Coordinates of C-alpha atoms in Angstrom, one line a residue:
M165 CA 206.3 91.2 353.4
K166 CA 204.6 94.6 353.7
R167 CA 203.5 96.0 357.1
L168 CA 200.2 94.5 358.2
N169 CA 197.3 96.6 359.4
V170 CA 195.6 95.7 362.7
M171 CA 192.2 96.7 364.1
I172 CA 190.8 96.2 367.6
V173 CA 187.1 95.8 368.3
D174 CA 186.0 95.6 372.0
D175 CA 183.2 97.4 373.9
E176 CA 185.6 98.0 376.8
I177 CA 188.0 100.9 376.2
L178 CA 190.4 99.6 378.9
A179 CA 190.6 96.3 377.1
I180 CA 191.5 98.1 373.9
E181 CA 194.2 100.2 375.6
H182 CA 195.6 97.1 377.3
L183 CA 196.1 95.3 374.0
K184 CA 197.5 98.4 372.3
H185 CA 200.3 98.7 374.9
M186 CA 201.1 95.1 375.4
I187 CA 203.7 95.0 372.6
N188 CA 205.6 97.3 370.3
W189 CA 203.5 96.7 367.2
E190 CA 205.6 98.7 364.8
E191 CA 208.7 96.8 365.8
H192 CA 207.1 93.5 364.9
G193 CA 205.8 94.7 361.5
F194 CA 202.2 95.7 362.4
T195 CA 200.4 99.0 362.5
I196 CA 197.1 99.6 364.5
V197 CA 195.0 101.5 362.0
G198 CA 191.6 101.5 363.8
E199 CA 189.7 100.7 366.9
A200 CA 185.9 100.4 367.6
L201 CA 183.7 100.1 370.7
S202 CA 180.7 98.7 368.8
A203 CA 179.9 96.6 365.7
K204 CA 178.4 99.7 363.9
K205 CA 181.6 101.7 364.4
A206 CA 183.7 98.7 363.4
I207 CA 181.9 98.5 360.0
E208 CA 182.6 102.2 359.4
V209 CA 186.3 101.9 360.2
L210 CA 186.6 98.8 358.0
K211 CA 185.4 100.7 354.9
T212 CA 188.3 103.2 355.1
N213 CA 191.2 101.3 356.7
R214 CA 190.8 97.7 355.4
P215 CA 192.8 95.9 358.1
H216 CA 194.5 92.6 357.5
I217 CA 194.0 91.4 361.1
I218 CA 191.1 92.1 363.5
F219 CA 191.1 91.4 367.3
M220 CA 187.4 90.8 368.0
D221 CA 185.7 90.7 371.4
I222 CA 182.9 88.0 371.3
Q223 CA 180.7 89.6 374.0
M224 CA 179.3 92.9 372.6
P225 CA 175.8 94.5 372.8
R226 CA 173.4 94.4 369.9
M227 CA 175.7 92.4 367.6
D228 CA 178.2 90.0 369.1
G229 CA 181.7 89.3 367.8
L230 CA 180.7 86.1 365.9
Q231 CA 177.9 87.9 364.0
L232 CA 180.2 90.8 363.1
S233 CA 182.9 88.4 362.1
Q234 CA 180.5 86.6 359.7
K235 CA 179.7 90.0 358.0
I236 CA 183.3 90.9 357.7
L237 CA 184.3 87.6 356.2
E238 CA 181.5 87.8 353.7
F239 CA 182.9 91.2 352.7
N240 CA 186.6 90.1 352.7
P241 CA 187.2 86.4 353.3
N242 CA 191.0 87.0 353.5
T243 CA 190.8 89.0 356.7
K244 CA 192.3 87.2 359.7
I245 CA 190.1 87.5 362.8
I246 CA 191.3 86.7 366.3
L247 CA 188.4 86.2 368.7
L248 CA 188.9 87.5 372.3
T249 CA 186.8 86.1 375.2
S250 CA 186.8 85.7 378.9
H251 CA 185.1 82.3 378.6
R252 CA 186.5 78.9 377.9
E253 CA 183.5 77.7 376.0
F254 CA 183.8 75.0 373.4
D255 CA 180.6 76.0 371.6
Y256 CA 182.1 79.5 370.8
A257 CA 185.3 78.0 369.4
K258 CA 183.3 75.4 367.4
K259 CA 181.0 78.1 365.9
A260 CA 184.1 80.3 365.2
M261 CA 185.8 77.6 363.3
N262 CA 182.7 76.9 361.2
L263 CA 182.7 80.6 360.2
G264 CA 186.3 80.4 359.1
I265 CA 188.0 81.9 362.2
S266 CA 191.0 79.9 363.2
H267 CA 192.4 82.0 366.0
Y268 CA 190.9 82.1 369.5
L269 CA 192.5 83.8 372.6
L270 CA 191.4 84.0 376.2
K271 CA 191.7 87.5 377.6
H272 CA 192.9 86.5 381.1
E273 CA 195.6 84.2 379.6
L274 CA 196.9 86.7 377.0
Q275 CA 200.6 87.5 377.4
E276 CA 203.2 89.3 375.4
T277 CA 204.9 86.1 374.2
K278 CA 201.7 84.4 373.2
L279 CA 200.4 87.4 371.4
I280 CA 203.7 87.8 369.4
K281 CA 203.6 84.0 368.5
T282 CA 200.0 84.3 367.3
L283 CA 200.8 87.4 365.2
E284 CA 203.9 85.8 363.6
G285 CA 201.9 82.7 362.8
I286 CA 199.2 84.9 361.1
K287 CA 201.9 86.8 359.2
T288 CA 203.2 83.5 357.8
E289 CA 199.7 82.5 356.8
L290 CA 199.0 85.8 355.1
Q291 CA 202.3 85.6 353.3
E292 CA 201.6 82.1 352.0
Q293 CA 198.1 83.2 351.1
E294 CA 199.4 86.3 349.2
E295 CA 202.0 84.2 347.3
K296 CA 199.3 81.7 346.3
V297 CA 196.9 84.4 345.2
L298 CA 199.7 86.1 343.3
S299 CA 200.7 82.9 341.6
I300 CA 197.1 82.1 340.6
K301 CA 196.5 85.6 339.3
R302 CA 199.7 85.6 337.3
Q303 CA 199.0 82.2 335.8
C304 CA 195.4 83.2 334.9
L305 CA 196.8 86.3 333.1
L306 CA 199.3 84.2 331.3
D307 CA 196.7 81.7 330.2
L308 CA 194.4 84.5 329.0
L309 CA 197.2 86.0 326.9
V310 CA 198.3 82.7 325.4
Y311 CA 195.0 80.9 325.0
G312 CA 192.5 83.8 324.8
T313 CA 188.9 83.8 325.9
Q314 CA 188.7 80.0 325.3
K315 CA 190.3 79.7 328.7
E316 CA 187.1 80.7 330.6
I317 CA 188.4 79.5 334.0
A318 CA 191.3 81.8 333.7
M319 CA 189.0 84.7 332.9
K320 CA 186.8 84.0 335.9
N321 CA 189.7 83.6 338.4
L322 CA 191.4 86.8 337.1
Q323 CA 188.1 88.7 337.5
K324 CA 187.8 87.4 341.1
S325 CA 191.2 88.7 342.0
I326 CA 190.4 92.2 340.8
S327 CA 188.5 94.2 343.3
D328 CA 186.6 96.4 340.9
I329 CA 185.9 94.6 337.6
N330 CA 184.1 97.6 336.1
S331 CA 187.3 99.7 335.9
N332 CA 189.1 101.3 333.1
F333 CA 192.0 98.9 332.3
F334 CA 195.1 99.3 330.1
F335 CA 198.5 97.7 329.9
F336 CA 202.1 98.4 329.1
F337 CA 203.5 96.1 326.4
V338 CA 207.2 96.0 327.2
K339 CA 209.7 94.5 324.8
M340 CA 213.4 94.1 325.0
D341 CA 215.0 95.9 322.1
T342 CA 216.2 93.2 319.7
A343 CA 218.4 94.0 316.6
F344 CA 217.3 93.3 313.0
S345 CA 219.7 91.2 311.0
I346 CA 219.6 91.8 307.2
F347 CA 221.2 88.3 306.8
D348 CA 218.3 86.3 308.1
Q349 CA 220.0 83.0 307.7
Y350 CA 222.6 84.0 310.3
S351 CA 220.4 85.7 312.8
S352 CA 219.9 83.5 315.9
I353 CA 216.4 83.4 317.3
V354 CA 216.6 83.1 321.1
N355 CA 213.6 82.7 323.5
M356 CA 214.6 85.6 325.7
Y357 CA 212.7 86.6 328.8
V358 CA 212.6 90.0 330.5
P359 CA 214.2 89.3 334.0
E360 CA 211.8 89.2 337.0
L361 CA 212.0 92.7 338.4
E362 CA 210.0 94.5 341.1
W363 CA 207.7 96.3 338.7
K364 CA 205.0 96.9 341.3
G365 CA 207.4 98.9 343.5
I366 CA 207.8 101.7 340.9
F367 CA 204.1 102.5 340.8
H368 CA 203.4 105.6 343.0
S369 CA 200.8 107.3 340.8
E370 CA 197.6 108.8 342.2
E371 CA 195.9 107.9 338.9
I372 CA 197.3 104.4 338.1
E373 CA 197.0 101.1 340.1
Y374 CA 199.2 98.2 339.3
I375 CA 197.4 94.9 338.9
E376 CA 199.9 92.3 337.7
S377 CA 202.7 91.6 335.3
V378 CA 203.7 88.5 333.3
T379 CA 206.7 87.7 331.2
L380 CA 206.4 86.0 327.8
E381 CA 208.8 84.5 325.3
G382 CA 210.7 86.7 322.9
G383 CA 211.7 89.3 325.5
K384 CA 208.2 90.5 326.1
L385 CA 206.5 91.7 329.3
L386 CA 202.9 92.8 329.9
I387 CA 202.1 95.0 332.9
L388 CA 198.3 95.2 333.5
C389 CA 197.0 98.3 335.2
K390 CA 193.8 100.1 335.9
L391 CA 192.8 103.8 336.5
K392 CA 191.9 104.6 340.1
H393 CA 189.4 107.3 338.9
K394 CA 186.9 107.5 336.1
L395 CA 188.8 109.8 333.8
A396 CA 189.0 110.2 330.0
E397 CA 192.1 108.8 328.3
R398 CA 193.3 112.2 327.3
E399 CA 193.3 113.3 331.0
V400 CA 195.5 110.5 332.1
F401 CA 197.9 110.3 329.2
S402 CA 200.6 112.3 331.0
P403 CA 200.7 110.1 334.2
I404 CA 200.5 107.0 332.0
Y405 CA 203.4 108.2 329.9
N406 CA 205.4 109.1 333.0
Q407 CA 204.9 105.7 334.4
A408 CA 206.1 104.2 331.1
V409 CA 209.3 106.3 331.5
N410 CA 209.7 104.8 335.0
I411 CA 209.4 101.3 333.6
K412 CA 212.0 102.1 330.9
N413 CA 214.4 103.6 333.4
Q414 CA 213.9 100.6 335.8
G415 CA 215.1 98.4 332.9
K416 CA 218.0 100.7 332.1
N417 CA 219.2 100.5 335.7
K418 CA 219.3 96.7 335.2
G419 CA 221.2 96.9 331.9
L420 CA 218.1 96.4 329.8
S421 CA 217.1 98.4 326.7
L422 CA 213.3 98.4 326.6
S423 CA 210.6 99.8 324.3
I424 CA 207.0 100.2 325.4
I425 CA 203.7 100.3 323.6
I426 CA 200.8 101.8 325.7
S427 CA 197.5 100.1 325.1
P428 CA 194.2 101.9 324.7
I429 CA 191.8 101.9 327.7
F430 CA 189.3 99.0 327.8
R431 CA 186.5 98.2 330.2
K432 CA 186.0 94.4 329.9
M433 CA 188.7 91.9 330.7
K434 CA 187.5 89.7 327.9
D435 CA 188.8 92.3 325.5
L436 CA 192.4 91.8 326.8
P437 CA 193.5 88.8 324.7
A438 CA 192.6 90.2 321.3
L439 CA 194.1 93.6 322.2
Y440 CA 197.3 91.9 323.3
R441 CA 197.6 89.9 320.1
E442 CA 197.1 93.1 318.0
T443 CA 199.7 94.9 320.1
E444 CA 202.2 92.0 319.6
K445 CA 201.8 92.4 315.9
K446 CA 202.4 96.1 316.1
S447 CA 205.6 95.5 318.2
L448 CA 207.3 94.2 315.0
F449 CA 207.1 97.8 313.7
L450 CA 209.3 99.2 316.4
I451 CA 212.3 99.2 314.1
L452 CA 210.7 102.3 312.5
Y453 CA 211.3 104.2 315.7
G454 CA 214.6 102.9 317.2
K455 CA 215.6 101.7 320.6
Q456 CA 213.9 102.7 323.9
T457 CA 210.7 103.9 322.2
I458 CA 207.6 104.8 324.1
I459 CA 204.6 104.9 321.8
R460 CA 200.8 104.6 321.9
Y461 CA 199.1 101.6 320.4
Q462 CA 197.0 104.0 318.2
D463 CA 200.1 105.5 316.7
I464 CA 201.2 102.3 315.0
T465 CA 199.1 101.4 312.0
L466 CA 199.1 97.8 310.7
P467 CA 199.1 97.5 306.8
D468 CA 195.8 97.1 305.0
Y469 CA 197.4 96.2 301.7
D470 CA 198.4 92.9 300.0
I471 CA 201.8 92.2 301.6
Q472 CA 202.8 89.6 299.0
A473 CA 201.9 92.0 296.1
E474 CA 203.9 94.8 297.8
W475 CA 207.1 92.8 298.2
K476 CA 206.9 91.4 294.7
G477 CA 206.4 94.9 293.3
T478 CA 209.3 96.2 295.3
I479 CA 211.6 93.4 294.0
Q480 CA 210.6 94.1 290.4
F481 CA 211.4 97.8 290.9
I482 CA 214.8 97.0 292.4
R483 CA 215.7 94.6 289.5
K484 CA 214.5 97.1 286.9
Q485 CA 216.3 100.1 288.6
V486 CA 219.6 98.3 289.2
T487 CA 220.6 96.7 285.9
S488 CA 224.1 96.0 287.2
A489 CA 225.8 96.3 290.5
E490 CA 227.8 99.3 289.4
G491 CA 226.8 103.0 289.1
E492 CA 224.6 105.3 291.1
D493 CA 221.5 103.2 290.3
F494 CA 222.1 101.1 293.4
I495 CA 222.3 104.1 295.8
Q496 CA 219.2 105.7 294.2
A497 CA 217.3 102.4 294.4
V498 CA 218.1 102.0 298.1
K499 CA 216.9 105.6 298.9
I500 CA 213.7 105.2 296.9
V501 CA 212.9 101.7 298.3
F502 CA 213.5 102.7 302.0
Q503 CA 211.4 105.9 301.6
R504 CA 208.6 103.7 300.3
L505 CA 209.2 101.2 303.2
R506 CA 208.7 104.0 305.8
K507 CA 205.3 104.7 304.3
K508 CA 204.3 101.1 303.7
F509 CA 206.2 99.1 306.2
H510 CA 206.1 95.4 306.9
P511 CA 208.9 93.2 308.5
S512 CA 208.6 90.6 305.8
V513 CA 208.9 93.2 303.0
L514 CA 212.0 94.6 304.7
Q515 CA 213.6 91.1 304.9
V516 CA 213.0 90.5 301.2
V517 CA 214.3 93.9 300.3
C518 CA 217.5 93.3 302.3
K519 CA 218.0 90.0 300.7
E520 CA 217.7 91.5 297.2
F521 CA 220.2 94.3 297.9
T522 CA 222.7 92.1 299.6
Y523 CA 222.5 89.7 296.6
I524 CA 223.4 92.6 294.3
L525 CA 226.4 93.5 296.6
D526 CA 227.4 89.8 296.6
Q527 CA 227.5 89.9 292.8
L528 CA 229.9 92.8 293.0
R529 CA 232.1 90.9 295.5
E530 CA 232.0 87.7 293.4
K531 CA 232.9 89.6 290.2
N532 CA 236.0 90.9 291.9
R533 CA 236.9 87.6 293.5
I534 CA 236.1 88.7 297.1
P535 CA 234.3 86.2 299.4
T536 CA 230.6 86.8 299.3
Y537 CA 228.6 87.5 302.5
F538 CA 227.2 83.9 302.2
E539 CA 230.7 82.5 302.1
L540 CA 231.9 84.6 304.9
G541 CA 228.9 83.5 307.0
D542 CA 229.6 79.8 306.3
Q543 CA 233.2 80.2 307.3
D544 CA 232.4 82.3 310.4
K545 CA 234.7 85.0 309.1
A546 CA 232.2 87.9 309.3
T547 CA 230.3 89.7 312.0
F548 CA 227.1 90.7 310.3
P549 CA 225.6 94.1 311.2
L550 CA 222.6 94.3 313.5
F551 CA 220.3 97.3 313.3
Y552 CA 217.7 98.9 315.6
K553 CA 216.3 101.5 313.1
L554 CA 215.3 101.5 309.5
E555 CA 217.6 104.3 308.5
E556 CA 220.6 102.5 309.8
I557 CA 220.0 99.7 307.3
S558 CA 219.7 101.9 304.3
Q559 CA 222.8 103.8 305.4
W560 CA 224.8 100.6 305.8
L561 CA 223.8 99.3 302.3
I562 CA 224.9 102.6 300.7
E563 CA 228.2 102.8 302.6
E564 CA 228.9 99.1 301.9
Y565 CA 228.3 99.8 298.2
K566 CA 230.5 102.9 298.2
G567 CA 233.3 101.0 300.0
L568 CA 233.2 98.1 297.6
S569 CA 232.9 100.2 294.4
T570 CA 235.9 102.4 295.5
I571 CA 238.3 99.7 296.6
L572 CA 237.4 97.2 293.9
R573 CA 237.9 99.4 290.8
P574 CA 241.6 100.5 291.1
S575 CA 242.5 99.6 287.6
G576 CA 240.3 102.4 286.2
F577 CA 242.0 105.1 288.3
S578 CA 244.9 107.3 287.2
K579 CA 248.4 107.2 288.7
K580 CA 247.6 110.3 290.6
I581 CA 244.6 108.7 292.4
H582 CA 246.7 105.6 293.1
L583 CA 249.3 107.8 294.8
V584 CA 246.6 109.5 296.9
M585 CA 245.2 106.1 298.0
D586 CA 248.6 104.7 298.8
Y587 CA 249.5 107.8 300.8
I588 CA 246.2 107.3 302.9
H589 CA 246.9 103.6 303.4
E590 CA 250.4 104.5 304.7
H591 CA 249.6 107.6 306.9
Y592 CA 245.9 107.1 307.9
Q593 CA 247.0 107.1 311.6
K594 CA 248.2 110.7 311.3
D595 CA 246.2 114.0 311.4
L596 CA 245.4 114.2 307.6
S597 CA 243.7 116.8 305.6
I598 CA 243.3 117.6 301.9
E599 CA 246.1 120.1 302.2
V600 CA 248.5 117.8 304.0
I601 CA 248.0 115.0 301.4
G602 CA 248.2 117.5 298.5
D603 CA 251.4 119.1 299.8
S604 CA 253.0 115.7 300.3
L605 CA 252.2 114.7 296.7
S606 CA 252.8 118.2 295.2
I607 CA 249.1 118.5 294.2
S608 CA 247.0 121.6 295.0
G609 CA 244.1 120.9 297.4
D610 CA 241.4 122.2 295.0
H611 CA 242.8 120.1 292.1
L612 CA 243.0 117.0 294.3
R613 CA 239.4 117.4 295.5
H614 CA 238.1 117.8 291.9
V615 CA 240.1 114.9 290.4
F616 CA 239.5 112.4 293.2
K617 CA 235.8 113.1 293.2
K618 CA 235.5 112.9 289.4
E619 CA 237.3 109.5 289.2
T620 CA 236.1 107.7 292.3
G621 CA 232.7 109.3 292.9
R622 CA 233.7 110.0 296.5
T623 CA 235.6 112.7 298.3
V624 CA 239.1 112.2 299.6
L625 CA 237.9 112.6 303.2
D626 CA 235.2 110.0 302.5
Y627 CA 237.8 107.6 301.3
L628 CA 240.0 108.4 304.3
T629 CA 237.2 107.8 306.7
W630 CA 236.1 104.6 305.1
F631 CA 239.7 103.2 305.3
R632 CA 240.1 104.2 308.9
I633 CA 236.8 102.6 309.8
E634 CA 237.8 99.3 308.1
K635 CA 241.1 99.4 310.0
A636 CA 239.2 100.1 313.2
K637 CA 237.0 97.0 312.6
E638 CA 240.1 94.8 312.3
L639 CA 241.5 96.2 315.6
L640 CA 238.1 95.8 317.4
D641 CA 238.1 92.1 316.3
G642 CA 240.8 91.5 319.0
E643 CA 240.5 91.6 322.7
E644 CA 243.7 93.5 323.4
Y645 CA 242.6 97.1 322.5
K646 CA 240.2 99.4 324.3
I647 CA 238.0 101.8 322.3
Y648 CA 240.1 104.9 323.0
E649 CA 243.3 103.0 322.0
V650 CA 241.7 102.0 318.7
A651 CA 240.6 105.6 318.1
E652 CA 244.2 106.8 318.5
M653 CA 245.6 104.0 316.3
V654 CA 243.3 105.0 313.3
G655 CA 243.9 108.7 313.5
Y656 CA 241.2 110.1 315.8
K657 CA 242.2 112.4 318.7
T658 CA 239.2 111.6 320.9
S659 CA 237.2 108.4 321.4
Q660 CA 234.0 110.4 321.5
Y661 CA 234.4 111.7 318.0
F662 CA 235.6 108.4 316.8
S663 CA 232.4 106.7 318.1
L664 CA 230.2 109.3 316.3
V665 CA 232.0 108.7 313.0
F666 CA 232.0 104.9 313.5
K667 CA 228.2 104.8 314.2
K668 CA 227.5 107.1 311.2
W669 CA 229.3 104.7 308.9
T670 CA 228.4 101.3 310.4
G671 CA 225.1 101.9 312.2
T672 CA 226.6 100.8 315.5
T673 CA 228.9 102.3 318.1
P674 CA 232.4 100.7 318.5
L675 CA 231.3 99.2 321.8
E676 CA 228.2 97.7 320.2
Y677 CA 230.3 96.4 317.3
K678 CA 232.7 94.8 319.8
D679 CA 229.9 93.2 321.7
Q680 CA 228.5 91.7 318.5
L681 CA 231.9 90.2 317.7
K682 CA 231.7 88.5 321.1

C-alpha cells in the first residue's frame, strides 16, 4: 500500500513534539504532513495536505476535538481519526463512536508499541477499505459500459467515487492487435482479455489524472481519466498522446501489441456508455492503420452508406471484371477493389470481398487439380495467412495469383523457359542472378529477361524469389530450423534481408509465420 499521510492536532506544542518523536514514522510507512495547534489551523492544513490519519486532542479551546472531527468526517468520511485525551471518560468514547471514530487513546498510557499496533491496524483497515472502494468503482464502470445508463445505481456509485464530477473526462480505448483472417470459416474467435497490469503507475502527467481501468472481452481495455485543469482539448492533446504512448510501451514490455483510440473530452458521466459503444464500432476499422496504432476517435469515420448495397455492388464489379481466373483482370480487380475499400471501408464488405477473390483462386486450383483452400482447411494441411493491415491482404491475393498462374501453366512455356525453371529449382540455394543463370544455360542475360517476362508475365527474379519463399515455408513448418538457418538454406546471406523479402511476399515475417503454424 502507498505511504499514509498523518496529521497531529493538539493545542499543546510539547504534546505534538512528543508524538512526532515517539517512533520512526517513515520506517513504518507513514509521513507526518501537517500539525495544528487549533481547529481553525487544522481546517486550513486539511485543505492542502489531505491526511489519511489524524491524531486529535479532545480538549481544545473554541472548538473541541469531537466537534472538529465531526466537520472533518462530513468533508471526508474515509479519514481515520484517533482521539487523544487525558481522561478516561466513557461519555467521550461513546460520543466518538457515534460520530464514526473507532480509535481512542489515553495520552498518559501511550507507548511506542501501542502506537505502532494502532497504526498497523488502521493501515489494514484503510487497505481493505481502498480495495473495497476500488472493486465497487471498477464494477460500476464495467456495468455502465455493458448495460449503459439503464444501470442507474452504477452511475450514482461511480459519480460518488469521483471527487470532482464536473470535470473534463476522456478515456483510452485499448485493444490487443488481432489479425484478420480472409478465410473466416477457419478463424478462431477467442474471448481474449488484456492482462491485469499496473496502469495507474504509469500516469505521471501534470495535466491527466487516472480514474480507473476495466478489462472487457475481445482483448479490450478502457482506461478512464480526467483533466486536472480546465483546458481546451487542443491544449492537452500532446500530453494525452504521450500518455497513450506510455500505455502502448507498457503493453510492449509485457509482450502485448496494443492499439489505442483516444476518446473526445466529455463533461457528463452519463455520456460515457454511448461514446464507448461508438468507439467499439470504430475499433473494427483499425485494420486500415496496422498494428500499434494511436489514433483519435474523431479521425475514424463510420460509414454513412448502405453497407449491403456496397458489398453487392462490389461483388458484381469483381464478377464482371474477372471473367475467368486467368489473365491480368484478376490483379487489376484486386487493385481497384482495395482502393475503393480504403475510401469506403467496412469489415463485412472486406470479408465478402476476400471470400469472392479466394473463390476465384480456388477455381484456378481446382482446374489444375490442386487442393482448394477449403479442402486444405478441412484436412488441416494449410496455415492460412493472418493480416494486420489492408494492404497486406491485397498484396497476398496478388502474389498468390502470380504464384499459381506461373507454376500451373508449364505446358504453355517453351523449352527454354522450362530449362530456366528447372535450373532455379535445382540451384535456388546458391547466389543466383540473371547473368549466372544465363551463362549456365548459354543464354544472354538481356534475352533471358525478355523471353521469360513475355512468356510467364513475371521476371526471372520474381520467379526465383517466389520459389525460395515457398521452400522457406516448407522449412518453417518444422521445429528443427531457426530463422537464420532457413535463410541460408534458401539462398539468402542474412536473416534480416530474408525477413524483409518474406514479409513483402507473404504479409508476415518468418517468425510470425512460424508462430501461426504453432
